[in-house]
Coordinates of C-alpha atoms and ligand atoms in Angstrom, one line a residue:
Chain A
M22 CA 79.5 152.8 75.1
S23 CA 81.9 150.3 75.5
K24 CA 81.0 150.9 79.5
S25 CA 77.5 149.6 79.0
I26 CA 79.5 146.1 77.5
P27 CA 81.1 144.3 80.5
S28 CA 83.3 141.8 78.3
Q29 CA 85.6 142.9 76.1
P30 CA 84.0 142.8 72.6
I31 CA 85.9 140.9 69.8
L32 CA 84.9 143.9 67.5
Q33 CA 84.5 147.4 68.5
V34 CA 84.1 150.4 66.1
E35 CA 84.1 153.8 67.1
N36 CA 83.0 157.0 65.0
L37 CA 83.8 155.1 61.8
K38 CA 83.5 157.7 58.6
I39 CA 84.1 156.1 55.2
Y40 CA 84.0 158.7 52.6
F41 CA 84.4 158.0 48.8
P42 CA 85.7 161.0 47.1
I43 CA 83.9 161.9 43.7
R44 CA 86.1 163.1 41.2
R45 CA 85.8 165.0 37.9
G46 CA 87.9 166.1 34.7
F47 CA 91.2 165.6 33.5
W48 CA 93.4 166.2 36.7
G49 CA 91.1 163.9 38.9
K50 CA 90.0 167.1 41.0
Q51 CA 88.1 166.2 43.8
V52 CA 84.5 167.8 43.7
G53 CA 82.6 166.4 46.4
E54 CA 82.5 163.1 48.5
V55 CA 79.8 160.2 49.2
K56 CA 79.3 159.9 52.9
A57 CA 78.7 156.0 52.5
V58 CA 79.5 155.5 56.4
D59 CA 79.5 158.8 58.4
D60 CA 80.1 158.5 62.0
I61 CA 79.1 155.1 63.2
S62 CA 79.8 153.2 66.3
F63 CA 79.1 149.4 67.4
A64 CA 80.4 146.3 69.1
I65 CA 80.1 143.1 68.8
E66 CA 80.8 140.3 71.3
K67 CA 82.3 136.9 70.5
G68 CA 80.1 134.1 69.2
K69 CA 77.5 136.5 69.0
T70 CA 75.9 138.0 65.5
L71 CA 75.0 141.6 64.9
G72 CA 72.5 142.5 62.2
L73 CA 72.9 145.5 60.0
V74 CA 69.5 146.4 58.2
G75 CA 68.8 149.1 56.0
E76 CA 67.9 150.0 52.6
S77 CA 70.1 149.4 49.6
G78 CA 72.5 152.2 49.5
C79 CA 72.7 152.9 53.3
G80 CA 76.5 151.9 53.6
K81 CA 76.1 148.3 54.8
T82 CA 78.7 146.9 52.4
T83 CA 80.8 149.8 52.7
T84 CA 80.7 149.4 56.8
G85 CA 81.4 145.5 56.4
K86 CA 84.5 146.2 53.5
G87 CA 85.7 149.0 55.7
I88 CA 85.9 146.9 59.0
L89 CA 87.8 144.4 56.6
R90 CA 89.9 146.9 55.3
V91 CA 89.0 146.2 51.7
Y92 CA 88.1 149.9 52.0
Q93 CA 90.4 152.4 53.8
P94 CA 88.5 154.3 56.6
T95 CA 88.3 158.0 56.4
S96 CA 88.8 158.0 60.1
G97 CA 87.6 156.3 63.3
R98 CA 88.8 153.2 65.1
I99 CA 88.5 149.8 64.6
Y100 CA 89.6 147.8 67.5
Y101 CA 90.0 144.0 66.5
K102 CA 90.8 142.1 69.8
G103 CA 91.8 145.1 71.5
T104 CA 94.2 146.2 68.3
D105 CA 93.1 149.4 66.5
I106 CA 93.3 147.8 62.9
A107 CA 91.8 151.2 61.3
E108 CA 95.3 152.6 60.1
M109 CA 97.5 149.7 60.0
S110 CA 99.6 149.2 56.9
K111 CA 99.1 146.0 54.5
A112 CA 102.1 144.4 56.4
Q113 CA 100.9 145.4 59.9
I114 CA 97.7 143.8 59.3
R115 CA 98.9 140.3 57.8
P116 CA 98.7 138.7 61.2
F117 CA 94.8 139.4 61.5
R118 CA 94.3 139.2 57.9
R119 CA 93.1 135.4 57.6
Q120 CA 91.0 135.9 60.9
L121 CA 88.8 138.3 59.1
Q122 CA 86.6 136.9 56.3
L123 CA 83.8 137.8 54.0
I124 CA 80.8 135.9 52.6
F125 CA 79.6 138.0 49.6
Q126 CA 76.3 139.0 48.1
D127 CA 76.6 137.4 44.9
P128 CA 77.8 133.8 45.2
Y129 CA 78.8 133.8 41.2
G130 CA 80.9 136.8 41.5
S131 CA 82.9 135.8 44.3
L132 CA 84.3 132.8 42.7
D133 CA 86.9 133.0 39.9
P134 CA 85.2 131.1 37.0
R135 CA 88.3 129.3 36.3
Q136 CA 88.9 127.8 39.2
S137 CA 87.3 124.3 40.1
V138 CA 86.0 124.1 43.8
Q139 CA 89.4 122.2 44.7
A140 CA 91.5 125.0 43.5
I141 CA 89.6 127.8 45.3
L142 CA 89.8 126.0 48.7
T143 CA 93.5 124.6 47.9
E144 CA 94.5 128.4 47.6
A145 CA 92.3 129.4 50.8
I146 CA 94.0 126.8 52.7
T147 CA 98.0 127.3 51.4
T148 CA 97.6 130.9 51.6
D149 CA 98.6 131.0 55.3
R150 CA 102.4 130.5 54.4
Q151 CA 102.7 127.2 56.1
R152 CA 103.7 124.0 54.8
H153 CA 101.2 121.6 53.5
S154 CA 101.4 118.2 52.3
A155 CA 99.2 117.0 49.5
A156 CA 97.4 114.8 51.6
Q157 CA 96.7 117.4 54.5
I158 CA 95.4 119.6 51.8
K159 CA 93.2 116.9 50.6
A160 CA 92.0 116.2 54.0
R161 CA 91.2 119.7 54.8
I162 CA 88.8 120.1 51.7
E163 CA 86.9 117.0 52.6
E164 CA 86.4 118.3 56.1
L165 CA 85.6 121.9 54.8
L166 CA 83.0 120.4 52.0
Q167 CA 81.4 118.3 54.6
A168 CA 81.4 121.5 57.1
V169 CA 79.1 123.2 54.3
E170 CA 77.3 120.1 53.5
L171 CA 78.7 119.7 50.2
D172 CA 79.1 116.6 48.3
L173 CA 82.8 115.5 48.0
S174 CA 82.0 114.9 44.3
M175 CA 81.6 118.6 44.1
S176 CA 85.4 119.4 44.4
D177 CA 85.6 119.1 40.5
R178 CA 83.2 121.4 39.9
Y179 CA 83.4 125.1 38.2
P180 CA 81.4 127.7 39.4
H181 CA 78.9 127.5 36.2
E182 CA 78.4 124.2 37.0
M183 CA 76.7 124.4 40.3
S184 CA 73.4 126.2 41.8
G185 CA 73.5 129.3 43.8
G186 CA 73.0 128.0 47.1
Q187 CA 75.9 125.4 46.3
R188 CA 78.3 128.4 45.2
Q189 CA 77.3 130.2 48.3
R190 CA 78.4 127.1 50.2
V191 CA 81.3 127.0 48.6
G192 CA 82.1 130.8 49.6
I193 CA 81.5 129.9 52.7
A194 CA 84.0 127.0 52.7
R195 CA 86.7 129.2 51.5
A196 CA 85.8 131.4 54.5
L197 CA 86.2 128.9 57.0
A198 CA 89.4 127.5 55.2
C199 CA 91.4 130.5 56.8
D200 CA 90.0 129.5 60.3
P201 CA 88.4 132.9 60.8
E202 CA 87.2 134.5 63.9
L203 CA 84.9 137.1 62.6
I204 CA 82.8 136.7 59.4
V205 CA 81.0 139.6 57.4
C206 CA 78.1 138.2 55.8
D207 CA 77.3 140.7 53.2
E208 CA 73.7 139.9 52.4
P209 CA 74.6 136.2 52.1
V210 CA 71.0 135.1 51.2
S211 CA 69.4 137.9 49.1
A212 CA 70.7 136.8 45.8
L213 CA 69.4 133.2 46.2
D214 CA 65.9 131.6 46.2
V215 CA 63.7 132.0 48.9
S216 CA 63.8 127.8 49.4
I217 CA 67.5 128.3 49.7
Q218 CA 67.6 131.1 52.1
A219 CA 66.7 129.4 55.3
Q220 CA 69.1 126.4 54.5
I221 CA 72.0 128.8 54.1
I222 CA 70.9 131.0 57.1
N223 CA 70.8 127.3 59.4
L224 CA 74.3 126.6 57.8
L225 CA 75.5 129.8 59.2
K226 CA 74.0 129.3 62.6
K227 CA 75.4 125.7 62.7
L228 CA 78.9 126.9 62.1
Q229 CA 78.6 129.5 64.5
H230 CA 77.8 127.4 67.4
S231 CA 80.3 124.5 66.4
R232 CA 83.3 126.8 65.5
G233 CA 82.6 129.8 68.1
L234 CA 82.0 132.5 65.2
T235 CA 81.3 136.1 65.3
Y236 CA 79.4 137.4 62.7
L237 CA 78.2 140.9 61.4
F238 CA 75.5 139.8 59.3
V239 CA 74.0 142.3 56.9
A240 CA 70.9 142.3 55.1
H241 CA 67.8 144.8 54.3
D242 CA 65.5 142.4 55.1
L243 CA 64.2 142.5 58.7
T244 CA 63.1 138.8 58.7
V245 CA 66.5 137.5 58.0
V246 CA 68.1 139.5 60.1
Y247 CA 65.7 138.6 63.3
H248 CA 66.4 135.0 62.4
I249 CA 70.2 135.0 63.1
A250 CA 71.0 138.2 64.8
D251 CA 71.5 139.0 68.6
V252 CA 71.7 142.5 68.3
I253 CA 70.3 144.5 65.4
A254 CA 71.7 147.9 64.1
V255 CA 69.6 149.8 62.0
M256 CA 71.4 152.2 59.7
Y257 CA 70.0 155.1 57.2
L258 CA 71.9 156.9 54.9
G259 CA 75.4 156.1 56.4
K260 CA 74.2 156.4 60.1
I261 CA 73.1 154.0 62.7
V262 CA 70.0 155.5 64.1
E263 CA 68.6 152.5 66.2
L264 CA 70.6 149.9 68.2
M265 CA 69.0 147.2 70.2
D266 CA 68.5 143.3 71.1
A267 CA 67.1 141.5 68.4
K268 CA 64.0 140.6 70.4
D269 CA 63.1 144.1 70.8
I270 CA 62.9 145.2 67.5
Y271 CA 59.4 143.8 66.9
A272 CA 58.5 144.4 70.7
N273 CA 59.8 147.9 70.7
P274 CA 61.1 149.6 68.2
L275 CA 61.7 153.5 68.9
H276 CA 63.2 154.9 65.8
P277 CA 60.5 156.2 63.2
Y278 CA 62.6 154.6 60.7
T279 CA 62.7 151.3 62.3
K280 CA 59.0 151.4 62.6
A281 CA 58.4 152.2 58.8
L282 CA 60.7 149.2 57.9
L283 CA 59.0 147.0 60.2
S284 CA 55.5 148.1 58.9
A285 CA 56.9 146.8 55.5
V286 CA 57.5 143.4 56.5
P287 CA 54.7 141.2 56.1
I288 CA 53.0 139.3 59.0
T289 CA 51.3 136.0 58.3
D290 CA 48.9 136.2 61.2
Y291 CA 46.1 137.4 58.9
A292 CA 44.2 139.2 61.8
V293 CA 47.1 141.0 63.2
E294 CA 47.9 142.2 59.6
R295 CA 44.5 143.6 58.9
Q296 CA 44.5 145.7 62.1
R297 CA 47.8 147.4 61.8
K298 CA 48.7 150.6 60.6
R299 CA 51.0 150.9 57.9
I300 CA 53.5 153.7 57.7
I301 CA 54.1 154.6 54.2
L302 CA 57.4 156.4 53.6
K303 CA 57.1 159.0 51.5
G304 CA 59.6 160.6 48.9
E305 CA 62.9 158.9 48.2
V306 CA 66.1 157.9 50.1
P307 CA 68.5 161.0 49.6
S308 CA 71.6 160.5 48.0
P309 CA 74.5 160.2 50.5
I310 CA 76.5 163.1 48.4
N311 CA 74.2 166.0 49.6
A312 CA 72.7 164.2 52.6
P313 CA 70.4 166.3 54.3
A314 CA 72.0 168.5 57.2
G315 CA 70.7 167.5 60.7
C316 CA 68.8 163.8 61.0
P317 CA 69.1 162.1 57.6
F318 CA 65.6 160.8 58.1
H319 CA 64.1 164.1 58.6
P320 CA 62.7 164.9 54.9
R321 CA 60.7 161.7 55.2
C322 CA 60.0 161.8 58.9
R323 CA 56.4 162.6 60.1
F324 CA 57.5 163.6 63.4
A325 CA 60.3 166.2 62.2
T326 CA 60.7 169.6 63.9
E327 CA 63.0 172.3 63.2
T328 CA 65.8 170.8 65.6
C329 CA 65.8 167.5 63.3
Q330 CA 67.0 169.9 60.4
Q331 CA 69.6 171.5 61.9
A332 CA 71.6 168.7 64.4
M333 CA 71.9 165.0 63.9
P334 CA 70.7 163.4 67.2
K335 CA 73.1 161.5 69.1
L336 CA 72.6 157.7 69.8
T337 CA 71.4 157.5 73.3
A338 CA 70.7 154.5 75.7
V339 CA 67.4 154.2 77.0
G340 CA 68.0 151.2 78.9
G341 CA 68.5 147.5 78.4
G342 CA 71.2 147.9 75.9
H343 CA 68.8 149.5 73.6
Q344 CA 70.0 153.0 71.7
V345 CA 68.2 155.3 69.6
A346 CA 69.3 158.3 67.8
C347 CA 65.9 160.7 67.8
H348 CA 65.1 164.4 68.8
N349 CA 61.5 163.8 69.4
L350 CA 61.2 160.6 70.9
K351 CA 58.3 161.1 73.5
Q352 CA 55.8 162.1 70.4
V353 CA 57.1 159.2 68.3
T354 CA 56.3 156.6 71.2
D355 CA 53.0 158.4 72.0
Chain B
M21 CA 84.4 132.3 26.7
M22 CA 86.9 129.5 27.5
Q23 CA 86.3 129.4 31.2
N24 CA 88.1 126.6 31.5
F25 CA 89.7 123.8 29.3
N26 CA 87.5 121.3 29.1
A27 CA 86.3 119.0 26.5
E28 CA 82.9 120.6 25.9
S29 CA 84.0 124.3 25.7
F30 CA 86.9 123.2 23.3
K31 CA 84.5 121.6 21.1
Q32 CA 82.2 124.6 21.0
F33 CA 85.4 126.7 20.2
L34 CA 86.1 124.4 17.2
R35 CA 82.5 124.7 15.8
V36 CA 82.6 128.4 15.9
F37 CA 85.7 128.8 14.5
F38 CA 85.6 126.2 11.8
G39 CA 82.3 127.5 11.2
R40 CA 83.1 130.9 10.0
G41 CA 83.7 129.6 6.3
I42 CA 86.3 128.7 4.0
L43 CA 88.2 131.3 4.4
V44 CA 89.6 130.8 7.9
Q45 CA 90.4 127.2 6.9
I46 CA 92.4 128.2 3.7
S47 CA 94.1 130.5 5.9
L48 CA 94.7 128.2 8.3
V49 CA 96.3 126.0 5.8
I50 CA 98.3 128.7 4.3
I51 CA 99.9 129.2 7.7
L52 CA 100.5 125.8 8.2
I53 CA 102.3 125.7 4.7
F54 CA 104.3 128.5 5.8
V55 CA 105.3 127.4 9.4
F56 CA 106.6 123.9 7.8
S57 CA 108.3 125.6 4.8
A58 CA 109.9 127.5 7.2
L59 CA 110.8 124.5 9.9
L60 CA 111.7 121.9 7.3
A61 CA 113.5 124.2 4.6
P62 CA 116.7 122.4 4.8
I63 CA 115.0 119.0 3.9
L64 CA 112.6 120.2 1.2
T65 CA 115.4 121.6 -0.8
P66 CA 119.0 120.1 -1.8
Y67 CA 120.6 123.7 -2.4
T68 CA 121.4 126.5 0.4
P69 CA 120.0 130.0 -0.2
L70 CA 123.7 131.6 -0.5
E71 CA 124.9 129.2 -2.9
Q72 CA 125.5 130.7 -6.4
D73 CA 125.5 128.9 -9.8
L74 CA 126.9 131.5 -11.9
T75 CA 126.3 129.2 -15.4
Q76 CA 122.3 129.4 -14.3
M77 CA 121.8 133.5 -14.3
F78 CA 118.0 133.9 -14.3
A79 CA 117.5 130.3 -15.3
N80 CA 113.4 129.5 -16.1
P81 CA 111.7 126.8 -13.8
S82 CA 112.7 123.5 -14.6
A83 CA 112.7 120.2 -12.6
A84 CA 116.5 121.3 -11.1
H85 CA 115.2 124.8 -10.1
L86 CA 111.7 124.6 -9.4
L87 CA 110.8 128.4 -9.5
G88 CA 114.0 129.2 -11.5
T89 CA 117.1 131.0 -10.1
D90 CA 117.8 134.8 -9.5
N91 CA 120.2 136.9 -11.0
I92 CA 123.5 135.3 -9.7
G93 CA 122.1 132.0 -10.0
R94 CA 120.6 131.0 -6.5
D95 CA 117.7 128.6 -6.5
F96 CA 114.6 130.9 -6.0
F97 CA 112.5 128.0 -4.5
T98 CA 115.5 127.4 -1.7
R99 CA 115.4 131.1 -0.6
L100 CA 111.8 131.5 -0.5
L101 CA 111.9 128.6 2.0
Y102 CA 114.3 130.3 4.0
G103 CA 112.5 133.4 3.7
A104 CA 109.8 131.9 5.5
Q105 CA 112.0 130.8 7.8
I106 CA 113.6 134.4 8.8
S107 CA 109.9 135.7 8.7
L108 CA 108.5 133.2 11.0
V109 CA 111.6 133.8 13.7
V110 CA 111.5 137.5 13.4
S111 CA 107.6 137.5 13.6
L112 CA 107.8 135.0 16.8
L113 CA 110.6 136.7 18.4
S114 CA 109.2 140.1 18.0
S115 CA 105.5 139.3 19.1
V116 CA 106.6 137.3 22.3
W117 CA 108.8 139.9 23.4
A118 CA 106.4 142.6 22.9
G119 CA 103.7 140.2 24.3
V120 CA 105.7 139.9 27.5
V121 CA 106.9 143.5 27.9
G122 CA 103.2 144.6 27.1
I123 CA 101.5 142.4 29.5
I124 CA 103.7 142.9 32.6
L125 CA 103.1 146.8 32.0
G126 CA 99.5 146.3 31.1
L127 CA 99.0 144.3 34.6
I128 CA 101.1 147.1 36.4
A129 CA 99.1 149.9 35.3
G130 CA 95.9 148.4 35.7
Y131 CA 96.1 146.9 39.2
F132 CA 98.2 149.4 40.8
E133 CA 96.6 152.8 40.3
G134 CA 98.7 155.9 40.8
L135 CA 102.1 157.2 39.5
A136 CA 103.4 154.1 37.9
S137 CA 100.2 153.4 36.0
S138 CA 99.9 157.0 34.8
I139 CA 103.4 157.3 33.5
I140 CA 103.0 153.8 31.8
M141 CA 99.9 154.7 30.2
R142 CA 101.0 158.3 29.2
V143 CA 104.3 156.6 27.6
I144 CA 101.9 154.0 25.7
D145 CA 99.7 156.8 24.2
A146 CA 102.6 158.8 23.2
Q147 CA 103.9 156.0 21.5
L148 CA 100.7 155.0 20.0
S149 CA 100.4 158.8 18.2
I150 CA 103.7 158.0 16.4
P151 CA 103.1 155.6 13.5
S152 CA 104.5 152.4 14.8
L153 CA 106.2 151.7 11.1
I154 CA 108.3 155.2 11.4
F155 CA 109.1 154.1 14.9
S156 CA 110.4 150.7 13.9
M157 CA 112.0 152.4 10.9
V158 CA 114.2 154.5 13.2
L159 CA 115.1 151.8 15.4
G160 CA 115.4 149.3 12.2
M161 CA 118.4 152.1 11.2
V162 CA 120.1 151.6 14.6
I163 CA 119.7 147.9 15.6
G164 CA 118.0 146.5 12.7
Q165 CA 120.7 144.4 10.9
S166 CA 120.6 141.4 12.8
I167 CA 117.8 139.4 13.2
P168 CA 117.2 139.4 17.2
G169 CA 117.8 143.5 16.6
M170 CA 115.0 143.5 13.8
A171 CA 113.0 141.6 16.3
I172 CA 113.2 144.2 18.8
A173 CA 112.5 147.0 16.5
I174 CA 109.5 145.5 15.2
G175 CA 108.4 144.2 18.8
I176 CA 108.5 147.5 20.3
G177 CA 105.8 149.1 18.0
A178 CA 103.6 146.1 19.0
I179 CA 104.1 146.6 22.6
P180 CA 100.9 149.2 23.1
S181 CA 98.4 146.9 21.9
Y182 CA 99.1 144.6 24.6
T183 CA 99.8 146.9 27.5
R184 CA 96.4 148.6 26.4
M185 CA 94.3 145.4 26.3
V186 CA 95.6 144.2 29.6
Y187 CA 95.2 147.5 31.2
G188 CA 91.7 147.6 30.4
M189 CA 90.7 143.9 31.5
V190 CA 92.6 144.3 34.7
L191 CA 91.0 147.7 35.4
S192 CA 87.6 145.8 34.8
L193 CA 88.1 142.2 36.4
K194 CA 90.2 143.6 39.4
H195 CA 86.7 144.9 40.9
N196 CA 85.3 141.4 40.7
D197 CA 84.7 139.9 44.4
Y198 CA 86.7 137.0 43.7
I199 CA 89.6 139.1 43.8
T200 CA 88.7 140.9 46.7
A201 CA 88.0 137.3 48.3
A202 CA 91.5 136.2 47.2
A203 CA 93.0 139.4 48.7
L204 CA 91.2 138.4 52.1
V205 CA 92.4 134.8 52.6
G206 CA 95.9 136.2 52.1
Q207 CA 97.0 135.9 48.7
S208 CA 99.7 138.3 47.5
E209 CA 99.1 140.7 44.9
T210 CA 101.6 139.3 42.4
K211 CA 99.8 135.7 42.7
I212 CA 96.5 137.8 42.5
L213 CA 98.2 139.1 39.3
L214 CA 99.5 135.9 37.8
K215 CA 96.5 133.4 39.0
H216 CA 93.4 135.6 38.7
L217 CA 93.8 138.3 36.5
L218 CA 96.1 137.2 33.7
P219 CA 94.1 133.8 33.2
N220 CA 91.2 136.0 32.6
C221 CA 93.1 137.9 29.8
F222 CA 94.3 135.0 27.6
A223 CA 91.6 134.9 25.0
P224 CA 92.0 138.4 23.7
L225 CA 95.6 137.8 24.3
I226 CA 95.8 134.9 21.9
V227 CA 93.9 137.3 19.2
I228 CA 96.4 140.1 19.8
F229 CA 99.3 137.7 19.4
T230 CA 97.9 136.0 16.2
M231 CA 97.2 139.5 14.9
S232 CA 100.7 140.7 15.6
L233 CA 102.4 137.9 14.2
G234 CA 101.2 139.1 10.6
T235 CA 102.0 142.4 11.4
A236 CA 105.3 141.6 12.0
I237 CA 106.0 139.6 8.9
M238 CA 104.5 142.7 7.1
V239 CA 106.9 145.6 8.9
E240 CA 110.1 143.2 8.5
A241 CA 109.4 142.7 5.0
G242 CA 108.5 146.3 4.7
L243 CA 111.7 147.4 6.5
A244 CA 114.0 144.9 4.5
Y245 CA 112.8 146.5 1.3
L246 CA 113.1 149.8 2.3
G247 CA 116.8 149.0 3.1
V248 CA 116.7 149.8 6.7
G249 CA 116.1 146.2 7.9
I250 CA 117.7 142.8 7.4
A251 CA 120.0 143.3 4.5
A252 CA 121.3 140.8 1.3
P253 CA 122.3 138.6 0.8
T254 CA 120.1 137.2 4.0
P255 CA 117.0 135.8 1.9
A256 CA 114.3 137.7 3.5
W257 CA 111.5 138.1 1.4
G258 CA 111.6 141.7 1.6
V259 CA 115.2 141.6 0.6
M260 CA 114.2 139.7 -2.2
V261 CA 111.6 142.0 -3.3
S262 CA 113.7 145.1 -3.5
E263 CA 116.6 142.9 -5.4
G264 CA 114.1 141.6 -7.6
Y265 CA 112.2 144.7 -8.6
K266 CA 115.4 145.6 -10.4
Y267 CA 114.4 143.0 -13.2
L268 CA 110.7 143.4 -12.6
T269 CA 110.0 143.8 -16.8
Q270 CA 112.1 140.6 -17.8
H271 CA 111.7 138.5 -14.7
P272 CA 108.7 139.7 -12.7
R273 CA 108.4 136.4 -10.7
L274 CA 111.4 137.7 -8.8
A275 CA 109.9 140.3 -7.0
I276 CA 106.2 139.2 -7.2
L277 CA 106.6 135.7 -5.6
P278 CA 108.4 137.1 -2.4
G279 CA 105.6 139.8 -2.4
L280 CA 102.8 137.2 -2.8
C281 CA 104.0 135.1 -0.1
V282 CA 104.3 138.2 2.3
M283 CA 100.7 139.1 1.4
L284 CA 99.1 135.7 1.6
V285 CA 100.8 134.9 5.2
V286 CA 99.7 138.1 6.7
V287 CA 96.1 138.0 5.4
A288 CA 95.8 134.6 6.6
F289 CA 97.3 135.6 10.0
N290 CA 94.6 138.6 10.3
I291 CA 91.6 136.2 9.3
V292 CA 92.8 133.3 11.5
G293 CA 93.1 136.1 14.2
D294 CA 89.4 137.3 13.6
G295 CA 88.2 133.7 13.5
L296 CA 90.0 133.1 17.4
R297 CA 88.6 136.3 18.3
D298 CA 84.9 135.2 17.5
A299 CA 85.8 131.4 18.7
L300 CA 87.1 132.3 22.0
D301 CA 84.8 135.0 23.1
P302 CA 81.7 136.6 21.1
R303 CA 81.8 139.2 23.6
L304 CA 84.8 140.6 21.8
R305 CA 83.2 140.9 18.5
G306 CA 84.1 144.0 16.6
K307 CA 86.3 145.4 19.7
L308 CA 89.6 144.8 19.0
Ligands
LIG407 N1 83.9 152.4 45.6 C1 83.0 153.3 45.7 N2 82.9 154.5 45.2 C2 82.1 155.6 45.5 N3 80.9 155.5 46.1 C3 80.5 153.7 46.5 C4 81.6 153.0 46.5 N4 80.8 151.9 47.1 C5 80.1 152.6 47.7 N5 79.5 153.8 47.1 C6 78.3 154.6 47.6 O1 78.3 154.4 49.0 C7 76.8 154.4 49.1 C8 76.5 153.0 50.1 O2 77.0 152.1 49.4 P1 76.8 150.2 49.9 O3 77.8 150.4 51.2 O4 77.1 149.5 49.1 O5 75.2 150.6 50.3 P2 74.6 149.0 50.7 O6 75.3 147.8 51.0 O7 73.6 149.2 51.8 O8 73.5 149.0 49.9 C9 76.2 154.2 47.9 O9 75.7 155.6 47.7 C10 77.1 153.9 47.1 O10 77.0 154.4 45.8
LIG408 MG1 75.5 146.1 49.8

C-alpha cells in the first residue's frame, strides 16, 4: 500500500492488531479476547488529516491510543517518520513521546481538577527536561493561550470554572506545549455543544495550517470528519472497510456500510432529502468479543453471500487512492 | 470535595463540618484541650510527674494538689498532663510512620500492576486477618518499652488501612484521562504519582489519619495497662490506670480519671474524623 503513496508518510500503520484479554476468576485466567483493532493498515502524510469514522465501540479510540502507545499493540508495525515504534520500550520511545499528542473526547476528564490552567500548561512545558526560566514559561503560556484563542486571564482558572469549549482549548494548548507533529484528536467535539463544535474544528484547522500539524481525527459523525479530513477511513468492528479521499465519501461511497452511514446523515436540501433512499441497518453491532467470521458486516449486509461468511475481504484499491473491502462490489454498485 | 484550596470551598468545608452538630464542636474542644495540655504541661504545673512527696500519699484534692496525689505522693494532675504528652507523641509518631509507609505501599500497588502489587496486597490482607491489637501486643513486648518502639509497634497495625485506601483510590484514579495526558507530555511515573494521584487522595487520608490518632491512643493505653507497653514509672495513661486499679475501692479517681481521659480523647478523635469525612467529601459518607 505504501507504493501508491509517493512521498514518505509521517505515520504508517501496518497490520495493527490490539486485542484486550478477558480474564476471569481468581488466577486471572484468560478466557477470551476483545479484538478491538483487528489488522488495520493506513498511512497519513505530513500536514494532512486522516478522518477515522465508525459507530461507537468499533475501535477508533483504541486505534488512536495504540498509535500513541497508551495501549500496547498486540502485533503490527507503527512507523513514525520511518521508525517502527510499535515495540519500543518506554525509554526507547522517549525521544518521540512529546511529538505524538492526544486531544481527548472528554475535556473535563482530561484536566486534573486540582490544577489551574497555568499549572497544567507549566507541567506540559517543563517536562521536556530542558531548563526554563520563570519568564520563559510565562511567555510560553501566553503564546499558547493566544494560539488557542483563550483570554490570558484564564490562566488562573480551574477546570470546574470553565465551559466545555474552554476546557477543550486548554487540552489543545497542553498538546501544543509539546511542539507535537502528530495529534490524535479523539472525538474532540462530540462532548461539546453544537454551537461550539464548529469553533473548535476551525481552531484545529487553523493550528494545522500555521504549525504544519498532522491529525488522526476520530469521530462517529461523518459530517464533522468531512469538514476537516483529507482522507477518510471507515471502520467497522475493528477493521477498516473503506478508505478514500474525503471528497469521494459523498460522491462515490462503495462499501455497503459506508452507504448506510451516509444515509443516516441528514441532508439540508429538502428535495434531495425526500428523494433519497434510506438504508436502515438491521440488527445490532456484534460485540468484538465474538465477532462474526468472515466480513464483520455480513450479518447486517443486504448483499451478503456465502463467501462473506467465510473470508474477510481484502482492502483493495479501486483507483484514485480509493480502497474498499467487499466481496460483492459489483452487486453493491449496481 | 476540596478540589483546590480556594476560599469558597474552604467556607463550604467549615459550614458542613460545624453544621454537623454540637458533638463535633465539643469533640474539637476536647482535642484542643488535649493538645494544649500536652504542649504546655511544664508551664501548667509546678511539679514534675516523677517527683514524690512521701508525706503526701493519697492526698485528697486541694489547692496544692488539684487532683490530689497518688500512692507515692506524686501530683496526680501533673501526671495526667504528662500522660497527654505521651499519648500525643505516640499517636502522632505511629500515625505518621504508618501513613508514610502505608501510602507509599498503596501508591506502588495501585499504580504498578503485577507481581509487586500482588505481593503488597496479599501481605496487607494477611495482616488485616490478624487483629491489630494482638499484632501490636507481640511487637510491643519486643520493642515497646520506649516511646519510639511503642510508636512503631502501634503504627504497624495502622498501615493496612492507609494502604488499602490509597490502593483503591489510585486504581480508579489512574484510568482518568488526565493521567494519560500527563504521561503523554512526558511526565515521569514518580511525578505522576506524587503530583496527580496522591493529592487526589488527600481528603480520605486526612480522615484516616484523624481516626488512627484515636486508635493509637487507645492501643497505647491498652498495651500499657496490660504491661507490654510503656512501663512504670512513665506517666502514660494506661500505666496510671493499671497502677490505680489496685486502689480502686479506696481511691477510685486514681484509675477512673486516666481511663476517662483515654475515652474522651479517643471518642473525640472519632467524631471529628467522621465530621471531616462528611465535610471533605460527601461522596465518602459511610464508605470508610
Ligand atoms: N482497556 C480496555 N479493555 C478491554 N476492552 C476494551 C478496552 N478499551 C476498549 N475496549 C473494547 O474495545 C472495543 C473498542 O473500543 P473503543 O476503541 O473505545 O471504541 P470507539 O472509540 O470506536 O468507540 C469496545 O468493544 C470496547 O469495549
Ligand atoms: Mg472512542
